[in-house]
């Protein structure tokens, strides 16, 4: 009988595709498949020719781009020299997650489906096009597609004699088991963040613990928005970057939330544990030290401030000892309950920690080893680098708006990373922030004679500050910036720096202060007013235009 092995590969930017891939993995286990769930770039693509059954789950980002964790796979798959029948033994299906308000809706999934077909793969179903814009979100497409997929797969790979599909009433084992160490065992220190002599440039798995040098508010105290110019010392890190690149920052939960979480779940934050995979071959979470304390796990790893997904409520329902709570959790995890879940969770941006408060009986019964199945990891946040190495050697600066807004919940919503960074005060001691650098999507011209027109309202000006600093340091002139904000006196970031560059002849600056007069004035009005100059730069100077929001 054919070996019942299923490989699920995902490309995920925000975690939705990964969450869906893991859901398919759980459904496969209920059907007694040997199943692996991996990010496309973690998988050794040379083995693809030996795989018989593969489900691809992939998101589309930006303007039809593949997510970061499938970029290498994508390049490999579209190599011209791959033989046309190389995947002829593979049965496959592609599930796409996208947003139909973008012109290149689910472009990656469509293109992947077509390419695997070209290479000889046998599609089990047409490509599924999940849509964020649908009232019920992508699940409106995913749910019926998965039912059809399992019909197809079970026809090819029937259940072994005497085995039934494991009922949805039975809870699957956790991905890892948690082994507490004796109370008196030595504590792992926070050695994760000691700046080490780097072997390779810092990366997500080995971030650099950069010292925060300054954390300065650049909006008036009376202004509604708190925007910071933050500087980090990266001397000795091996990090290099150019204008347009992005710094990735790994945030952490605040101590009050960590304490609340541990109280709710009746966990001792100082207990040490080791993780062991339940199934051989499952990798341990890359960013967790072994051994680890509960406090470290909750502070640095579990994303307790994210808006929980449907899969969270589904798993939670298995732990419930309270009938009312269990009914509600089952409703939230059913296809029929998705509108209800949306208005409970997504619309008011309710956090995982707040949802746990609402289900106190269930929460106190959560077995700790399920925490890593229940709550996703904290994802790094990306910031445009707002400085140049030529102007500020050994330093990285970012321009960051602190995210805070109201929903119908009484407590204001706060961005995890920006709130954490804003709370750090380098004057109170040695403050370290884990970071690494990624190539950005913006490349500035290498020819000093090519003029550059930059349109950067608000914090969108950050990458242009890096570019202008870089170009001015080399004596390059043709820099034209359109900057917009609300009021000249309140949120005109880096005003003195721009005025200095204008005075030295390195910058032509046009500003739009939307609230400083009766009628609102935006950058597009300034572009229209200066259309002759813009046209002149484009036609005779072949200027490059950049826009950042």
Short mmCIF file of C-alpha atoms in Angstrom, two decimals:
data_model
loop_
_atom_site.label_atom_id
_atom_site.label_comp_id
_atom_site.label_asym_id
_atom_site.label_seq_id
_atom_site.Cartn_x
_atom_site.Cartn_y
_atom_site.Cartn_z
CA UNK A 1 0.00 0.00 0.00
CA UNK A 2 1.28 3.50 -0.83
CA UNK A 3 3.02 5.23 2.07
CA UNK A 4 0.67 7.81 3.56
CA UNK A 5 3.01 10.81 3.75
CA UNK A 6 1.92 14.40 3.29
CA UNK A 7 4.14 17.45 3.06
CA UNK A 8 2.65 20.89 3.72
CA UNK A 9 4.82 23.84 2.65
CA UNK A 10 3.92 27.45 3.44
CA UNK A 11 5.04 30.95 2.50
CA UNK A 12 3.76 33.36 5.13
CA UNK A 13 4.39 37.04 5.85
CA UNK A 14 2.04 37.86 8.73
CA UNK A 15 1.40 34.32 9.99
CA UNK A 16 -2.01 33.61 8.38
CA UNK A 17 -0.63 31.14 5.82
CA UNK A 18 1.39 29.40 8.53
CA UNK A 19 -1.72 29.17 10.73
CA UNK A 20 -3.68 27.66 7.81
CA UNK A 21 -0.85 25.21 7.00
CA UNK A 22 -0.80 24.05 10.63
CA UNK A 23 -4.58 23.61 10.54
CA UNK A 24 -4.21 21.33 7.47
CA UNK A 25 -1.47 19.49 9.37
CA UNK A 26 -3.84 18.82 12.27
CA UNK A 27 -6.54 17.58 9.86
CA UNK A 28 -3.94 15.27 8.25
CA UNK A 29 -3.03 13.79 11.64
CA UNK A 30 -6.71 13.06 12.27
CA UNK A 31 -6.62 11.08 9.00
CA UNK A 32 -3.50 9.16 10.14
CA UNK A 33 -1.04 10.73 7.69
CA UNK A 34 2.60 11.15 8.50
CA UNK A 35 2.73 14.87 8.07
CA UNK A 36 5.36 17.62 8.01
CA UNK A 37 4.59 21.34 8.01
CA UNK A 38 7.50 23.57 6.94
CA UNK A 39 8.24 27.05 5.67
CA UNK A 40 9.20 26.85 1.97
CA UNK A 41 12.67 28.27 2.60
CA UNK A 42 13.36 25.84 5.48
CA UNK A 43 12.65 22.88 3.20
CA UNK A 44 15.48 21.35 1.13
CA UNK A 45 14.02 22.00 -2.31
CA UNK A 46 16.26 19.33 -3.91
CA UNK A 47 14.01 16.71 -2.23
CA UNK A 48 10.88 17.99 -3.99
CA UNK A 49 11.35 15.47 -6.84
CA UNK A 50 10.83 12.64 -4.32
CA UNK A 51 7.62 13.96 -2.77
CA UNK A 52 4.38 12.22 -3.75
CA UNK A 53 1.81 14.41 -2.00
CA UNK A 54 2.27 18.14 -1.30
CA UNK A 55 -0.04 20.96 -0.27
CA UNK A 56 1.33 24.48 -0.79
CA UNK A 57 -0.16 27.33 1.25
CA UNK A 58 1.08 30.74 0.22
CA UNK A 59 0.28 34.38 0.75
CA UNK A 60 0.91 37.19 -1.72
CA UNK A 61 2.51 40.37 -0.35
CA UNK A 62 2.85 43.89 -1.70
CA UNK A 63 2.54 44.09 -5.48
CA UNK A 64 2.33 40.36 -6.20
CA UNK A 65 5.53 39.44 -4.31
CA UNK A 66 6.23 36.13 -2.55
CA UNK A 67 6.59 36.27 1.28
CA UNK A 68 10.12 36.51 2.72
CA UNK A 69 10.21 32.88 3.84
CA UNK A 70 9.69 31.52 0.31
CA UNK A 71 11.93 33.84 -1.74
CA UNK A 72 14.76 31.29 -2.21
CA UNK A 73 12.30 28.54 -3.13
CA UNK A 74 10.66 30.91 -5.63
CA UNK A 75 13.97 31.69 -7.34
CA UNK A 76 14.81 27.98 -7.55
CA UNK A 77 11.41 26.95 -8.93
CA UNK A 78 11.60 29.45 -11.79
CA UNK A 79 15.07 28.41 -12.94
CA UNK A 80 15.03 27.87 -16.70
CA UNK A 81 17.07 24.65 -16.53
CA UNK A 82 14.58 22.56 -14.50
CA UNK A 83 13.51 19.53 -16.60
CA UNK A 84 9.82 19.72 -17.63
CA UNK A 85 8.90 16.35 -16.10
CA UNK A 86 10.84 16.72 -12.83
CA UNK A 87 7.70 16.70 -10.64
CA UNK A 88 5.68 14.14 -12.62
CA UNK A 89 5.23 11.81 -9.62
CA UNK A 90 3.76 14.58 -7.42
CA UNK A 91 0.08 15.04 -6.58
CA UNK A 92 -0.32 18.59 -5.33
CA UNK A 93 -2.75 21.33 -4.37
CA UNK A 94 -2.20 25.08 -3.92
CA UNK A 95 -4.07 27.24 -1.45
CA UNK A 96 -3.58 30.99 -1.87
CA UNK A 97 -4.27 33.75 0.65
CA UNK A 98 -4.65 37.25 -0.73
CA UNK A 99 -6.65 40.45 -0.79
CA UNK A 100 -8.84 41.27 -3.78
CA UNK A 101 -8.45 45.02 -3.21
CA UNK A 102 -4.94 44.64 -4.69
CA UNK A 103 -4.51 44.35 -8.47
CA UNK A 104 -2.27 41.25 -8.22
CA UNK A 105 -4.77 39.24 -6.17
CA UNK A 106 -3.26 35.88 -5.14
CA UNK A 107 -0.63 36.25 -7.85
CA UNK A 108 1.90 33.98 -6.07
CA UNK A 109 -0.55 31.07 -5.64
CA UNK A 110 -1.72 31.28 -9.27
CA UNK A 111 1.85 31.40 -10.58
CA UNK A 112 3.01 28.57 -8.29
CA UNK A 113 0.09 26.35 -9.37
CA UNK A 114 0.95 26.95 -13.03
CA UNK A 115 4.69 26.36 -12.55
CA UNK A 116 4.27 23.03 -10.70
CA UNK A 117 1.88 21.96 -13.49
CA UNK A 118 4.55 22.90 -16.10
CA UNK A 119 7.06 20.74 -14.22
CA UNK A 120 4.76 17.72 -14.52
CA UNK A 121 2.86 17.89 -11.22
CA UNK A 122 -0.67 16.50 -11.06
CA UNK A 123 -3.14 19.01 -9.51
CA UNK A 124 -5.71 17.43 -7.17
CA UNK A 125 -7.94 20.55 -7.30
CA UNK A 126 -8.00 24.00 -8.92
CA UNK A 127 -6.01 26.60 -6.98
CA UNK A 128 -7.96 28.03 -3.99
CA UNK A 129 -8.05 31.83 -3.82
CA UNK A 130 -8.73 32.90 -0.23
CA UNK A 131 -9.76 36.56 0.05
CA UNK A 132 -9.32 38.85 3.04
CA UNK A 133 -12.04 41.12 1.66
CA UNK A 134 -14.77 38.48 2.00
CA UNK A 135 -17.15 38.99 4.95
CA UNK A 136 -15.95 35.71 6.45
CA UNK A 137 -12.33 36.26 5.41
CA UNK A 138 -10.31 33.59 3.57
CA UNK A 139 -12.16 30.79 5.42
CA UNK A 140 -15.14 31.31 3.10
CA UNK A 141 -13.00 29.69 0.38
CA UNK A 142 -10.67 27.58 2.55
CA UNK A 143 -13.37 25.55 4.41
CA UNK A 144 -15.18 24.07 1.36
CA UNK A 145 -11.88 23.64 -0.54
CA UNK A 146 -10.41 21.57 2.31
CA UNK A 147 -13.45 19.28 2.41
CA UNK A 148 -13.00 18.63 -1.32
CA UNK A 149 -9.24 18.15 -0.86
CA UNK A 150 -9.65 15.44 1.80
CA UNK A 151 -12.16 13.60 -0.43
CA UNK A 152 -9.55 13.55 -3.22
CA UNK A 153 -6.65 12.58 -0.95
CA UNK A 154 -8.56 9.79 0.85
CA UNK A 155 -9.60 8.36 -2.52
CA UNK A 156 -5.88 8.07 -3.45
CA UNK A 157 -4.66 7.12 0.04
CA UNK A 158 -7.51 5.31 1.85
CA UNK A 159 -7.37 4.89 5.63
CA UNK A 160 -5.54 1.71 6.66
CA UNK A 161 -7.95 -1.13 7.57
CA UNK A 162 -9.38 -0.79 11.06
CA UNK A 163 -8.57 2.92 11.39
CA UNK A 164 -11.15 5.70 11.53
CA UNK A 165 -10.71 9.44 11.13
CA UNK A 166 -9.95 10.73 14.66
CA UNK A 167 -13.07 12.52 15.84
CA UNK A 168 -12.95 16.33 16.21
CA UNK A 169 -14.02 15.75 19.85
CA UNK A 170 -10.62 14.24 20.63
CA UNK A 171 -7.75 16.60 21.34
CA UNK A 172 -4.50 15.96 19.45
CA UNK A 173 -1.22 15.74 21.42
CA UNK A 174 0.84 18.95 21.72
CA UNK A 175 3.78 19.65 19.39
CA UNK A 176 6.19 19.68 22.36
CA UNK A 177 6.19 18.31 25.89
CA UNK A 178 7.40 20.50 28.70
CA UNK A 179 9.74 19.03 31.32
CA UNK A 180 10.11 21.16 34.44
CA UNK A 181 13.56 21.13 36.03
CA UNK A 182 14.04 20.80 39.77
CA UNK A 183 13.32 24.05 41.65
CA UNK A 184 16.96 24.42 42.68
CA UNK A 185 18.49 23.89 39.22
CA UNK A 186 20.65 26.83 38.07
CA UNK A 187 18.77 29.47 36.13
CA UNK A 188 19.51 30.11 32.48
CA UNK A 189 20.51 33.78 32.34
CA UNK A 190 19.22 36.01 29.57
CA UNK A 191 22.36 35.02 27.64
CA UNK A 192 20.33 35.27 24.46
CA UNK A 193 21.01 38.97 24.19
CA UNK A 194 24.69 39.31 25.02
CA UNK A 195 26.41 41.03 22.10
CA UNK A 196 28.69 38.31 20.78
CA UNK A 197 31.55 38.60 18.34
CA UNK A 198 29.43 37.87 15.28
CA UNK A 199 30.45 35.05 12.95
CA UNK A 200 28.02 35.99 10.21
CA UNK A 201 26.03 39.23 9.83
CA UNK A 202 23.19 39.32 12.39
CA UNK A 203 19.92 37.64 11.33
CA UNK A 204 16.56 36.65 12.78
CA UNK A 205 18.11 33.58 14.44
CA UNK A 206 21.14 35.53 15.65
CA UNK A 207 20.10 39.17 16.18
CA UNK A 208 22.58 41.78 17.37
CA UNK A 209 21.90 43.27 20.81
CA UNK A 210 22.30 46.92 19.83
CA UNK A 211 22.68 49.55 22.53
CA UNK A 212 20.02 52.26 22.35
CA UNK A 213 21.89 55.59 22.27
CA UNK A 214 18.99 58.05 22.23
CA UNK A 215 15.20 58.03 22.18
CA UNK A 216 13.96 61.50 21.30
CA UNK A 217 10.40 62.71 20.79
CA UNK A 218 10.27 64.76 17.56
CA UNK A 219 6.65 65.96 17.78
CA UNK A 220 5.50 68.77 20.09
CA UNK A 221 4.27 67.58 23.52
CA UNK A 222 0.86 69.08 22.65
CA UNK A 223 0.63 67.03 19.41
CA UNK A 224 -1.73 64.04 19.47
CA UNK A 225 0.90 61.69 18.02
CA UNK A 226 4.12 60.67 19.71
CA UNK A 227 6.85 60.18 17.07
CA UNK A 228 10.40 59.18 18.06
CA UNK A 229 13.80 59.44 16.43
CA UNK A 230 15.69 56.52 17.95
CA UNK A 231 19.38 55.79 17.52
CA UNK A 232 21.16 52.46 18.03
CA UNK A 233 24.87 51.73 18.25
CA UNK A 234 25.80 48.88 15.86
CA UNK A 235 29.59 49.21 16.09
CA UNK A 236 31.25 45.79 15.86
CA UNK A 237 28.07 44.06 14.68
CA UNK A 238 29.20 43.44 11.11
CA UNK A 239 25.98 45.13 9.92
CA UNK A 240 26.18 47.19 6.73
CA UNK A 241 23.30 48.86 4.92
CA UNK A 242 22.47 51.48 2.36
CA UNK A 243 19.59 53.93 1.87
CA UNK A 244 16.29 52.11 1.36
CA UNK A 245 17.22 49.16 3.61
CA UNK A 246 15.12 48.00 6.52
CA UNK A 247 15.99 47.23 10.14
CA UNK A 248 14.11 44.35 11.76
CA UNK A 249 13.46 44.67 15.49
CA UNK A 250 12.38 41.80 17.76
CA UNK A 251 9.98 43.26 20.36
CA UNK A 252 8.94 41.85 23.74
CA UNK A 253 5.88 41.89 25.99
CA UNK A 254 5.72 44.35 28.87
CA UNK A 255 6.28 43.00 32.43
CA UNK A 256 2.67 43.81 33.53
CA UNK A 257 1.20 41.69 30.72
CA UNK A 258 3.64 38.86 31.45
CA UNK A 259 2.69 38.92 35.13
CA UNK A 260 -1.05 38.94 34.33
CA UNK A 261 -0.66 36.06 31.90
CA UNK A 262 1.23 33.95 34.45
CA UNK A 263 -1.39 34.70 37.13
CA UNK A 264 -4.29 33.78 34.84
CA UNK A 265 -2.67 30.48 33.86
CA UNK A 266 -1.33 29.87 37.39
CA UNK A 267 2.25 29.62 36.12
CA UNK A 268 5.38 30.29 38.18
CA UNK A 269 7.40 32.70 36.01
CA UNK A 270 10.69 31.54 37.52
CA UNK A 271 10.23 27.80 36.82
CA UNK A 272 12.76 26.35 34.36
CA UNK A 273 11.81 23.80 31.74
CA UNK A 274 13.16 21.85 28.78
CA UNK A 275 11.15 21.29 25.60
CA UNK A 276 11.04 17.90 23.88
CA UNK A 277 9.32 17.35 20.51
CA UNK A 278 6.39 14.91 20.71
CA UNK A 279 7.23 13.44 17.30
CA UNK A 280 10.78 12.70 16.18
CA UNK A 281 11.88 15.04 13.42
CA UNK A 282 10.04 18.11 14.78
CA UNK A 283 12.54 20.95 15.20
CA UNK A 284 12.58 22.89 18.46
CA UNK A 285 11.58 26.59 18.27
CA UNK A 286 14.73 28.28 16.99
CA UNK A 287 14.67 31.34 19.20
CA UNK A 288 14.10 29.68 22.58
CA UNK A 289 17.08 28.87 24.81
CA UNK A 290 17.20 25.40 26.38
CA UNK A 291 16.60 25.30 29.34
CA UNK A 292 14.24 28.26 29.49
CA UNK A 293 12.17 30.00 32.17
CA UNK A 294 8.42 30.55 31.87
CA UNK A 295 9.12 34.29 32.18
CA UNK A 296 11.49 34.21 29.19
CA UNK A 297 8.99 32.19 27.13
CA UNK A 298 6.16 34.65 27.82
CA UNK A 299 8.28 37.83 27.56
CA UNK A 300 10.25 37.06 24.40
CA UNK A 301 8.32 34.39 22.51
CA UNK A 302 4.54 34.12 22.98
CA UNK A 303 2.58 36.85 21.20
CA UNK A 304 0.01 37.45 23.94
CA UNK A 305 -0.91 40.87 22.52
CA UNK A 306 -1.87 39.68 19.01
CA UNK A 307 -5.52 39.35 17.94
CA UNK A 308 -6.24 35.61 18.31
CA UNK A 309 -7.22 33.54 15.28
CA UNK A 310 -9.96 30.95 14.89
CA UNK A 311 -7.48 28.11 15.60
CA UNK A 312 -6.80 29.60 19.06
CA UNK A 313 -10.48 29.24 20.08
CA UNK A 314 -10.66 25.76 18.56
CA UNK A 315 -7.75 24.46 20.66
CA UNK A 316 -8.94 26.37 23.73
CA UNK A 317 -12.35 24.64 23.56
CA UNK A 318 -10.66 21.28 24.30
CA UNK A 319 -9.42 22.48 27.70
CA UNK A 320 -12.73 23.92 28.83
CA UNK A 321 -14.28 22.48 31.97
CA UNK A 322 -17.09 25.05 31.90
CA UNK A 323 -20.10 24.30 29.69
CA UNK A 324 -20.96 27.94 28.88
CA UNK A 325 -17.39 28.84 28.01
CA UNK A 326 -16.95 25.70 25.93
CA UNK A 327 -20.11 26.39 23.90
CA UNK A 328 -18.90 29.90 23.10
CA UNK A 329 -15.42 28.65 22.14
CA UNK A 330 -16.91 26.00 19.85
CA UNK A 331 -19.10 28.62 18.21
CA UNK A 332 -16.08 30.86 17.58
CA UNK A 333 -14.21 27.97 15.96
CA UNK A 334 -17.11 26.85 13.72
CA UNK A 335 -17.66 28.03 10.13
CA UNK A 336 -21.05 29.49 11.18
CA UNK A 337 -19.53 31.49 14.04
CA UNK A 338 -17.04 33.50 11.98
CA UNK A 339 -19.05 36.74 11.85
CA UNK A 340 -19.52 36.56 15.61
CA UNK A 341 -15.78 35.93 16.07
CA UNK A 342 -14.96 38.86 13.80
CA UNK A 343 -17.02 41.27 15.88
CA UNK A 344 -15.65 39.83 19.15
CA UNK A 345 -11.99 39.81 18.11
CA UNK A 346 -10.96 41.51 14.88
CA UNK A 347 -13.19 44.58 14.84
CA UNK A 348 -12.30 45.78 18.37
CA UNK A 349 -8.70 44.39 18.04
CA UNK A 350 -9.07 42.33 21.21
CA UNK A 351 -5.77 40.75 22.30
CA UNK A 352 -5.05 37.11 23.18
CA UNK A 353 -4.50 38.13 26.81
CA UNK A 354 -7.91 39.89 26.92
CA UNK A 355 -9.63 36.88 25.34
CA UNK A 356 -8.10 34.65 28.02
CA UNK A 357 -9.57 36.97 30.70
CA UNK A 358 -13.03 36.38 29.18
CA UNK A 359 -12.70 32.59 29.57
CA UNK A 360 -11.29 32.31 33.12
CA UNK A 361 -12.32 28.68 33.83
CA UNK A 362 -10.83 27.45 30.56
CA UNK A 363 -7.70 29.57 30.91
CA UNK A 364 -6.80 28.21 34.32
CA UNK A 365 -7.06 24.68 32.87
CA UNK A 366 -4.65 25.18 29.92
CA UNK A 367 -1.85 22.58 30.15
CA UNK A 368 1.45 24.52 29.82
CA UNK A 369 2.79 22.21 27.09
CA UNK A 370 0.03 23.42 24.77
CA UNK A 371 1.14 27.07 25.01
CA UNK A 372 3.31 26.80 21.90
CA UNK A 373 0.41 25.31 19.90
CA UNK A 374 -2.04 27.88 21.23
CA UNK A 375 -0.17 31.18 20.87
CA UNK A 376 2.00 32.19 17.89
CA UNK A 377 5.52 33.55 18.32
CA UNK A 378 6.18 37.29 18.41
CA UNK A 379 7.09 38.40 14.89
CA UNK A 380 9.82 40.94 14.23
CA UNK A 381 8.76 44.44 13.09
CA UNK A 382 10.29 46.22 10.09
CA UNK A 383 11.34 49.88 10.10
CA UNK A 384 12.81 51.93 7.27
CA UNK A 385 16.32 52.99 8.25
CA UNK A 386 16.30 56.79 8.58
CA UNK A 387 20.06 57.47 8.54
CA UNK A 388 23.12 56.83 6.37
CA UNK A 389 26.32 55.08 7.45
CA UNK A 390 28.24 57.85 5.67
CA UNK A 391 26.68 60.50 7.92
CA UNK A 392 26.42 58.36 11.09
CA UNK A 393 29.04 55.58 11.00
CA UNK A 394 28.33 52.67 13.35
CA UNK A 395 24.78 53.88 14.01
CA UNK A 396 21.23 53.12 12.83
CA UNK A 397 18.37 55.58 13.31
CA UNK A 398 14.63 55.00 12.88
CA UNK A 399 11.68 57.40 12.80
CA UNK A 400 8.82 55.68 14.60
CA UNK A 401 5.23 56.69 15.32
CA UNK A 402 3.98 55.16 18.59
CA UNK A 403 0.87 53.18 17.67
CA UNK A 404 -2.12 53.92 19.89
CA UNK A 405 -5.80 54.09 18.97
CA UNK A 406 -9.29 53.59 20.37
CA UNK A 407 -11.84 50.89 19.55
CA UNK A 408 -15.06 50.11 21.40
CA UNK A 409 -12.97 48.48 24.16
CA UNK A 410 -12.31 50.79 27.09
CA UNK A 411 -8.53 50.33 27.04
CA UNK A 412 -6.67 52.03 24.16
CA UNK A 413 -5.03 49.64 21.68
CA UNK A 414 -1.23 49.91 21.61
CA UNK A 415 1.33 48.64 19.11
CA UNK A 416 3.55 46.03 20.78
CA UNK A 417 6.89 47.11 19.31
CA UNK A 418 6.44 50.89 19.24
CA UNK A 419 5.08 50.98 22.82
CA UNK A 420 8.01 48.87 24.05
CA UNK A 421 10.64 50.96 22.22
CA UNK A 422 9.07 54.24 23.36
CA UNK A 423 9.22 53.03 27.00
CA UNK A 424 12.99 52.45 26.91
CA UNK A 425 15.20 55.17 28.37
CA UNK A 426 18.90 54.88 27.49
CA UNK A 427 19.71 57.48 30.15
CA UNK A 428 18.68 55.00 32.85
CA UNK A 429 21.34 52.43 32.01
CA UNK A 430 22.42 50.00 29.31
CA UNK A 431 19.36 49.38 27.09
CA UNK A 432 19.71 46.63 24.46
CA UNK A 433 17.42 45.91 21.50
CA UNK A 434 17.73 42.77 19.30
CA UNK A 435 17.95 43.77 15.62
CA UNK A 436 19.27 42.84 12.18
CA UNK A 437 19.09 44.44 8.73
CA UNK A 438 17.30 43.35 5.54
CA UNK A 439 17.58 44.64 1.98
CA UNK A 440 14.73 47.05 1.28
CA UNK A 441 12.60 47.45 -1.83
CA UNK A 442 14.03 50.90 -2.68
CA UNK A 443 17.26 51.31 -4.61
CA UNK A 444 18.59 54.81 -5.22
CA UNK A 445 20.49 55.66 -8.44
CA UNK A 446 24.25 55.07 -8.43
CA UNK A 447 24.80 57.87 -10.96
CA UNK A 448 25.40 61.23 -9.20
CA UNK A 449 23.82 63.10 -12.12
CA UNK A 450 20.43 61.34 -11.89
CA UNK A 451 18.05 63.60 -9.94
CA UNK A 452 15.82 62.02 -7.30
CA UNK A 453 12.26 63.19 -6.54
CA UNK A 454 11.10 61.89 -3.13
CA UNK A 455 7.54 62.15 -1.82
CA UNK A 456 7.43 61.27 1.88
CA UNK A 457 4.59 62.55 4.03
CA UNK A 458 4.80 61.87 7.79
CA UNK A 459 7.12 59.06 8.90
CA UNK A 460 7.22 58.04 5.22
CA UNK A 461 10.12 60.49 5.01
CA UNK A 462 12.40 58.05 6.92
CA UNK A 463 14.05 56.25 3.94
CA UNK A 464 14.49 59.60 2.18
CA UNK A 465 16.38 61.03 5.13
CA UNK A 466 18.80 58.09 4.72
CA UNK A 467 19.05 58.69 0.95
CA UNK A 468 19.56 62.46 1.24
CA UNK A 469 22.22 62.02 3.94
CA UNK A 470 23.98 59.41 1.80
CA UNK A 471 23.88 61.54 -1.36
CA UNK A 472 24.84 64.79 0.40
CA UNK A 473 27.82 63.05 2.07
CA UNK A 474 29.10 62.24 -1.44
CA UNK A 475 28.45 65.78 -2.67
CA UNK A 476 25.52 64.75 -4.93
CA UNK A 477 23.04 67.53 -5.51
CA UNK A 478 19.81 66.72 -7.43
CA UNK A 479 17.67 65.90 -4.36
CA UNK A 480 14.08 67.09 -4.38
CA UNK A 481 11.80 66.30 -1.39
CA UNK A 482 8.05 66.80 -0.99
CA UNK A 483 7.25 66.52 2.72
CA UNK A 484 3.81 66.80 4.31
CA UNK A 485 2.51 66.82 7.87
CA UNK A 486 -0.25 68.52 9.89
CA UNK A 487 1.39 71.60 11.40
CA UNK A 488 4.77 73.21 10.93
CA UNK A 489 5.08 73.82 14.68
CA UNK A 490 4.07 70.31 15.77
CA UNK A 491 5.19 67.50 13.45
CA UNK A 492 7.73 68.91 10.99
CA UNK A 493 10.31 66.17 11.63
CA UNK A 494 14.02 67.02 11.18
CA UNK A 495 13.17 70.63 10.23
CA UNK A 496 16.61 72.07 11.15
CA UNK A 497 18.42 69.33 9.21
CA UNK A 498 16.36 69.95 6.03
CA UNK A 499 16.84 73.71 6.27
CA UNK A 500 20.61 73.25 6.66
CA UNK A 501 20.76 71.02 3.55
CA UNK A 502 18.67 73.56 1.58
CA UNK A 503 21.07 76.34 2.65
CA UNK A 504 24.07 74.26 1.50
CA UNK A 505 22.44 73.61 -1.91
CA UNK A 506 21.98 69.84 -1.45
CA UNK A 507 18.19 69.84 -1.24
CA UNK A 508 15.14 71.38 -2.88
CA UNK A 509 12.33 71.15 -0.31
CA UNK A 510 8.57 71.57 -0.74
CA UNK A 511 6.37 71.33 2.35
CA UNK A 512 2.63 70.90 2.80
CA UNK A 513 1.23 71.59 6.30
CA UNK A 514 -2.33 70.37 5.93
CA UNK A 515 -3.85 72.03 9.03
CA UNK A 516 -1.98 75.37 9.05
CA UNK A 517 -4.63 77.17 6.97
CA UNK A 518 -8.37 77.04 6.29
CA UNK A 519 -8.26 74.72 3.28
CA UNK A 520 -6.23 71.50 3.61
CA UNK A 521 -3.00 71.35 1.61
CA UNK A 522 -1.32 68.01 0.87
CA UNK A 523 1.86 66.93 -0.98
CA UNK A 524 -0.13 66.33 -4.17
CA UNK A 525 -1.10 70.05 -4.21
CA UNK A 526 2.58 71.01 -3.97
CA UNK A 527 3.47 68.60 -6.78
CA UNK A 528 0.76 70.15 -8.97
CA UNK A 529 2.00 73.68 -8.16
CA UNK A 530 5.55 72.67 -9.12
CA UNK A 531 4.58 70.55 -12.11
CA UNK A 532 6.95 72.40 -14.46
CA UNK A 533 9.98 71.61 -12.30
CA UNK A 534 8.87 67.96 -11.82
CA UNK A 535 8.31 67.55 -15.57
CA UNK A 536 11.66 69.17 -16.32
CA UNK A 537 13.48 66.77 -13.95
CA UNK A 538 11.68 63.78 -15.46
CA UNK A 539 12.16 64.63 -19.13
CA UNK A 540 15.59 66.20 -19.33
CA UNK A 541 17.12 64.78 -16.16
CA UNK A 542 15.45 61.32 -16.32
CA UNK A 543 14.78 61.66 -12.59
CA UNK A 544 13.73 58.70 -10.46
CA UNK A 545 10.55 59.13 -8.38
CA UNK A 546 10.12 57.52 -4.94
CA UNK A 547 7.01 57.49 -2.79
CA UNK A 548 6.76 56.26 0.81
CA UNK A 549 3.75 56.42 3.11
#
